[in-house]
Each structure stands twice: as C-alpha cells, then as structure tokens.
Amino acid sequence: MNTLNLFYKNIRLLVANRERILSDSRMAYAPGYLSPLGALLQWWKEYPKESHDEDGNPLIYVTGNCMSGSVASTCRVVTPDGKMQKKSLGYWRKSLDTFNNVRRQWRNPPENPVTIEDVIVELTTTGNQWLDGYIGRLRTDLHEAHVALLDKDEDIDNLRSFINALRIERIRDNAYVCLDALKQDFNQLDILINALNRAKNDYYNEKKHNPHSPYLAEMKAVKEDLSTLVRAKEKDMTERYNCNAFIGLSLTIDELRGALHYHIG
C-alpha cells in the first residue's frame, strides 16, 4: 500500500486523534495530500460544511478556474471505504477560500517532521494497555519500597534490592519501546508482503491468459524484486530482535509475530 492509500484508509483514525496530532508539530506537519496533515485536520474541524461534500466525505483537495464565463472545479474527497474520488462541487469557491485561510497558517514546519506512516504507527502502537498496567503496578511497588526504606533505614543489602527494582523498571520501559519498534517493522513487512502477493497474482493471471504477453518479463522481475525485499526485511528483523534481550531466544519471523500479538494484540 503506497503512502497516499495509507492516508486514505486511515482518515477516520487521524480525525479521531486530531487534538493529539495538532499538539505535536512533528506529526501535524506530516504530508497529507499536497498539504500538511494538520492543515487538513484544522480545516475539517473549523469549516465542516465547506470542507466536506454533500455526503459528509472530507475534501482533501479543491481547485477551480473561471474561463469565458464558465467555471471548472476539481475536488477530491475520501469515501468511507478509504478511496479517493473526484467530484465537482457547486460551493467550491467557499471551499477553496476557507482552505486557503487555514493553509496560510501552516508555514513554520519543524526541522524533523515525520511521515504519515510514522503518524499511523505512533497512533496505533502507543498506549498499550497491557504494558501500561504492568509498568504502573511496578512503579507503585517501587514507590512503596522506597518509602519503606526511608522509614526503616534499612541496611545496604535492601538498598541494593531497591536499586535492582529500579533497573527492572527501566528494562520494562525499554521493552515498551522494543514492542513499538517491532510492530512498526511488521507494518512495513506486511506492506511488502501484500505488494508481493499482488505482484504474484498479476503475473500468474497474465501468464495464464496471455502466455505471450510482452509484459511477462517485467512483471516477473517486479515479483522477484519484491520477494528479495521481503526476505531481506525478515532477515534483518530476526537478526536485530534475536540479539535483543527483551525478546530473548532465537526466534523465527513467525514466532516474532506471535510474540507481538501476545504482548500487544
């Protein structure tokens, strides 16, 4: 799935997290459709009528020209099933004016804006309930242990135990980051796998129905290139995460996926 399709498919997720995105300039300046993501989110919120079509679909692009007394407008909307459609709207002038009013406010991007892929990963992999609960309970236990040490003036052995407990907390916090990174890697891997499956289907269908097609060689090359990319990504992931103490033993790519589903769901 390319970046724009990923953007279309996740419009609802992005809108649901509007305030979180707008509060982080790195995410807000991620590229949407020819405009910063934050500009679109702000426009959709502040001008709900002008920024949506008659069916309530959000506009992502609007333009128009007046020539010889006639008006030609081109608008693009995203449908609920995550597809982009071209439409012509009677109120395109208001749509264009309001969008330009918002767009002019977005001229100070940060030095390191993230991509739309990064935004979606951030929104879908943080706030993990299982790890949040575990770390929360651990911090409560550590606080109680600290208070007990201060009250009882325990000896150095107990102090070492307390320090070890603090180290455990740090490991768990790092494990959180590790699981987020693992999910991001699998998102990227799945994009490659889906592209490979489509390339395989296209190649074999073309070979079956048009065995002498001049495109077969090129389609086969695309299929093989994607297959190489998938294998390289899987090899890279197994090597990196098998060296990671938070994952542990030597795991296959399927076992890594299973570990991710167990901890994050």
CSV table of C-alpha atoms in Angstrom, one decimal, residues 23-225:
chain,number,residue,atom,x,y,z
A,23,SER,CA,-0.4,19.2,19.6
A,24,ASP,CA,2.7,17.6,18.1
A,25,SER,CA,4.2,19.7,15.3
A,26,ARG,CA,6.2,16.8,14.0
A,27,MET,CA,3.0,14.8,13.4
A,28,ALA,CA,1.0,17.9,12.4
A,29,TYR,CA,3.4,18.7,9.5
A,30,ALA,CA,3.4,15.2,8.2
A,31,PRO,CA,2.5,15.3,4.5
A,32,GLY,CA,-1.2,14.8,3.9
A,33,TYR,CA,-2.5,15.3,0.3
A,34,LEU,CA,-0.4,18.2,-1.1
A,35,SER,CA,-0.8,19.9,2.4
A,36,PRO,CA,0.4,19.3,5.9
A,37,LEU,CA,-1.8,16.8,7.7
A,38,GLY,CA,-2.5,19.3,10.5
A,39,ALA,CA,-3.9,21.9,8.0
A,40,LEU,CA,-6.4,19.4,6.7
A,41,LEU,CA,-7.4,18.4,10.2
A,42,GLN,CA,-7.9,22.0,11.2
A,43,TRP,CA,-9.9,22.8,8.0
A,44,TRP,CA,-12.2,19.8,8.6
A,45,LYS,CA,-12.9,20.9,12.1
A,46,GLU,CA,-13.2,24.7,11.6
A,47,TYR,CA,-15.2,24.6,8.4
A,48,PRO,CA,-17.2,21.4,8.5
A,49,LYS,CA,-19.6,22.4,5.6
A,50,GLU,CA,-17.1,23.8,3.2
A,51,SER,CA,-14.5,21.0,3.8
A,52,HIS,CA,-16.9,18.1,3.1
A,53,ASP,CA,-19.1,17.1,0.2
A,54,GLU,CA,-22.9,16.6,0.4
A,55,ASP,CA,-22.4,13.1,1.7
A,56,GLY,CA,-20.1,14.2,4.5
A,57,ASN,CA,-16.9,12.9,2.9
A,58,PRO,CA,-13.8,15.0,3.8
A,59,LEU,CA,-12.3,17.0,1.0
A,60,ILE,CA,-8.5,16.7,0.6
A,61,TYR,CA,-8.1,18.9,-2.5
A,62,VAL,CA,-10.0,21.7,-4.2
A,63,THR,CA,-9.2,24.0,-7.1
A,64,GLY,CA,-11.1,25.9,-9.8
A,65,ASN,CA,-10.8,28.2,-12.8
A,66,CYS,CA,-13.1,30.7,-14.4
A,67,MET,CA,-12.8,30.9,-18.1
A,68,SER,CA,-15.1,32.6,-20.6
A,69,GLY,CA,-17.8,32.8,-18.1
A,70,SER,CA,-17.8,29.1,-17.2
A,71,VAL,CA,-16.5,27.6,-14.0
A,72,ALA,CA,-14.5,24.4,-13.9
A,73,SER,CA,-13.8,23.0,-10.5
A,74,THR,CA,-12.0,19.9,-9.4
A,75,CYS,CA,-12.3,18.5,-5.9
A,76,ARG,CA,-11.1,15.3,-4.3
A,77,VAL,CA,-12.8,13.5,-1.4
A,78,VAL,CA,-12.1,10.4,0.6
A,79,THR,CA,-15.0,7.9,0.9
A,80,PRO,CA,-15.8,5.8,4.0
A,81,ASP,CA,-14.1,2.8,2.4
A,82,GLY,CA,-10.8,4.7,2.1
A,83,LYS,CA,-10.9,5.5,-1.6
A,84,MET,CA,-10.2,8.9,-3.3
A,85,GLN,CA,-12.9,10.2,-5.7
A,86,LYS,CA,-13.0,13.3,-7.9
A,87,LYS,CA,-16.1,15.5,-7.6
A,88,SER,CA,-17.4,18.8,-8.8
A,89,LEU,CA,-19.0,20.9,-6.1
A,90,GLY,CA,-21.2,24.0,-6.5
A,91,TYR,CA,-19.7,25.7,-3.5
A,92,TRP,CA,-16.1,25.1,-4.4
A,93,ARG,CA,-15.2,28.8,-4.1
A,94,LYS,CA,-16.1,28.8,-0.4
A,95,SER,CA,-14.2,25.5,0.0
A,96,LEU,CA,-11.1,27.0,-1.7
A,97,ASP,CA,-11.3,30.3,0.3
A,98,THR,CA,-11.6,28.6,3.6
A,99,PHE,CA,-8.9,26.1,2.9
A,100,ASN,CA,-6.5,28.9,1.8
A,101,ASN,CA,-7.3,30.8,5.0
A,102,VAL,CA,-6.2,27.7,7.0
A,103,ARG,CA,-3.3,26.8,4.8
A,104,ARG,CA,-1.7,30.2,5.2
A,105,GLN,CA,-1.3,29.5,8.9
A,106,TRP,CA,0.9,26.5,8.2
A,107,ARG,CA,4.3,28.0,7.2
A,108,ASN,CA,6.6,27.1,10.0
A,109,PRO,CA,7.4,23.3,9.7
A,110,PRO,CA,9.7,21.8,12.3
A,111,GLU,CA,13.1,20.6,11.3
A,112,ASN,CA,12.2,16.9,11.6
A,113,PRO,CA,8.5,16.3,10.6
A,114,VAL,CA,7.6,12.6,10.4
A,115,THR,CA,5.9,10.8,7.6
A,116,ILE,CA,2.3,9.7,7.5
A,117,GLU,CA,3.4,6.2,8.1
A,118,ASP,CA,5.2,7.3,11.3
A,119,VAL,CA,2.0,9.1,12.5
A,120,ILE,CA,-0.2,6.0,12.0
A,121,VAL,CA,2.4,3.8,13.7
A,122,GLU,CA,2.5,6.2,16.6
A,123,LEU,CA,-1.3,6.3,17.0
A,124,THR,CA,-1.7,2.5,16.8
A,125,THR,CA,1.3,1.3,18.9
A,126,THR,CA,1.4,3.6,21.9
A,127,GLY,CA,-0.9,3.5,24.9
A,128,ASN,CA,-0.6,-0.3,25.2
A,129,GLN,CA,-2.9,-1.4,28.0
A,130,TRP,CA,-1.0,-4.5,29.0
A,131,LEU,CA,2.4,-2.8,29.4
A,132,ASP,CA,0.9,0.4,30.8
A,133,GLY,CA,-0.8,-1.6,33.5
A,134,TYR,CA,2.3,-3.7,34.3
A,135,ILE,CA,4.6,-0.6,34.5
A,136,GLY,CA,2.0,1.3,36.5
A,137,ARG,CA,1.9,-1.5,39.1
A,138,LEU,CA,5.6,-1.8,39.1
A,139,ARG,CA,6.0,1.9,39.8
A,140,THR,CA,3.5,1.7,42.7
A,141,ASP,CA,5.5,-1.2,44.2
A,142,LEU,CA,8.8,0.8,43.8
A,143,HIS,CA,7.3,3.8,45.5
A,144,GLU,CA,6.1,1.8,48.4
A,145,ALA,CA,9.5,0.1,48.7
A,146,HIS,CA,11.3,3.5,48.6
A,147,VAL,CA,9.0,4.8,51.4
A,148,ALA,CA,9.7,1.7,53.5
A,149,LEU,CA,13.4,2.1,53.1
A,150,LEU,CA,13.3,5.7,54.2
A,151,ASP,CA,11.1,4.8,57.2
A,152,LYS,CA,13.1,1.8,58.4
A,153,ASP,CA,16.6,3.0,57.4
A,154,GLU,CA,17.3,-0.5,56.0
A,155,ASP,CA,20.8,-1.7,55.5
A,156,ILE,CA,22.8,-1.7,52.3
A,157,ASP,CA,21.5,-5.1,51.1
A,158,ASN,CA,18.0,-3.8,51.0
A,159,LEU,CA,19.2,-0.7,49.2
A,160,ARG,CA,20.8,-2.9,46.6
A,161,SER,CA,17.4,-4.7,46.2
A,162,PHE,CA,15.7,-1.4,45.7
A,163,ILE,CA,18.3,-0.3,43.0
A,164,ASN,CA,17.7,-3.7,41.2
A,165,ALA,CA,14.0,-3.0,41.2
A,166,LEU,CA,14.6,0.4,39.6
A,167,ARG,CA,16.7,-1.4,36.9
A,168,ILE,CA,13.7,-3.7,36.3
A,169,GLU,CA,11.5,-0.7,35.7
A,170,ARG,CA,14.0,0.7,33.2
A,171,ILE,CA,14.1,-2.7,31.4
A,172,ARG,CA,10.3,-2.7,31.2
A,173,ASP,CA,10.2,0.8,29.8
A,174,ASN,CA,12.7,-0.2,27.2
A,175,ALA,CA,10.7,-3.3,26.4
A,176,TYR,CA,7.7,-1.0,25.6
A,177,VAL,CA,9.9,0.8,23.0
A,178,CYS,CA,11.0,-2.5,21.7
A,179,LEU,CA,7.5,-3.7,21.1
A,180,ASP,CA,6.5,-0.5,19.4
A,181,ALA,CA,9.5,-0.8,17.1
A,182,LEU,CA,8.6,-4.5,16.4
A,183,LYS,CA,5.1,-3.5,15.4
A,184,GLN,CA,6.3,-0.8,13.1
A,185,ASP,CA,8.7,-3.3,11.5
A,186,PHE,CA,5.8,-5.7,10.9
A,187,ASN,CA,3.7,-3.0,9.5
A,188,GLN,CA,6.4,-2.3,6.9
A,189,LEU,CA,6.9,-6.0,6.3
A,190,ASP,CA,3.2,-6.5,5.7
A,191,ILE,CA,3.2,-3.7,3.2
A,192,LEU,CA,5.9,-5.6,1.3
A,193,ILE,CA,4.2,-8.9,1.6
A,194,ASN,CA,0.9,-7.5,0.3
A,195,ALA,CA,2.7,-5.9,-2.6
A,196,LEU,CA,4.4,-9.2,-3.3
A,197,ASN,CA,1.1,-11.2,-3.3
A,198,ARG,CA,-0.5,-8.7,-5.7
A,199,ALA,CA,2.6,-8.9,-8.0
A,200,LYS,CA,2.4,-12.8,-7.9
A,201,ASN,CA,-1.3,-12.8,-8.7
A,202,ASP,CA,-0.9,-10.3,-11.5
A,203,TYR,CA,2.0,-12.3,-13.0
A,204,TYR,CA,0.3,-15.7,-12.9
A,205,ASN,CA,-3.0,-14.3,-14.2
A,206,GLU,CA,-1.2,-12.6,-17.1
A,207,LYS,CA,0.8,-15.8,-17.8
A,208,LYS,CA,-2.4,-17.9,-17.8
A,209,HIS,CA,-4.5,-15.7,-20.0
A,210,ASN,CA,-1.7,-14.1,-22.1
A,211,PRO,CA,1.2,-16.6,-22.3
A,212,HIS,CA,3.0,-14.5,-25.0
A,213,SER,CA,2.4,-11.1,-23.3
A,214,PRO,CA,5.4,-8.7,-23.7
A,215,TYR,CA,4.8,-7.6,-20.1
A,216,LEU,CA,5.6,-11.0,-18.5
A,217,ALA,CA,9.3,-10.4,-18.2
A,218,GLU,CA,8.8,-7.1,-16.5
A,219,MET,CA,6.1,-8.5,-14.2
A,220,LYS,CA,8.3,-11.4,-13.2
A,221,ALA,CA,11.2,-9.1,-12.4
A,222,VAL,CA,8.9,-7.0,-10.2
A,223,LYS,CA,7.8,-10.1,-8.4
A,224,GLU,CA,11.3,-11.3,-7.8
A,225,ASP,CA,12.5,-7.9,-6.6
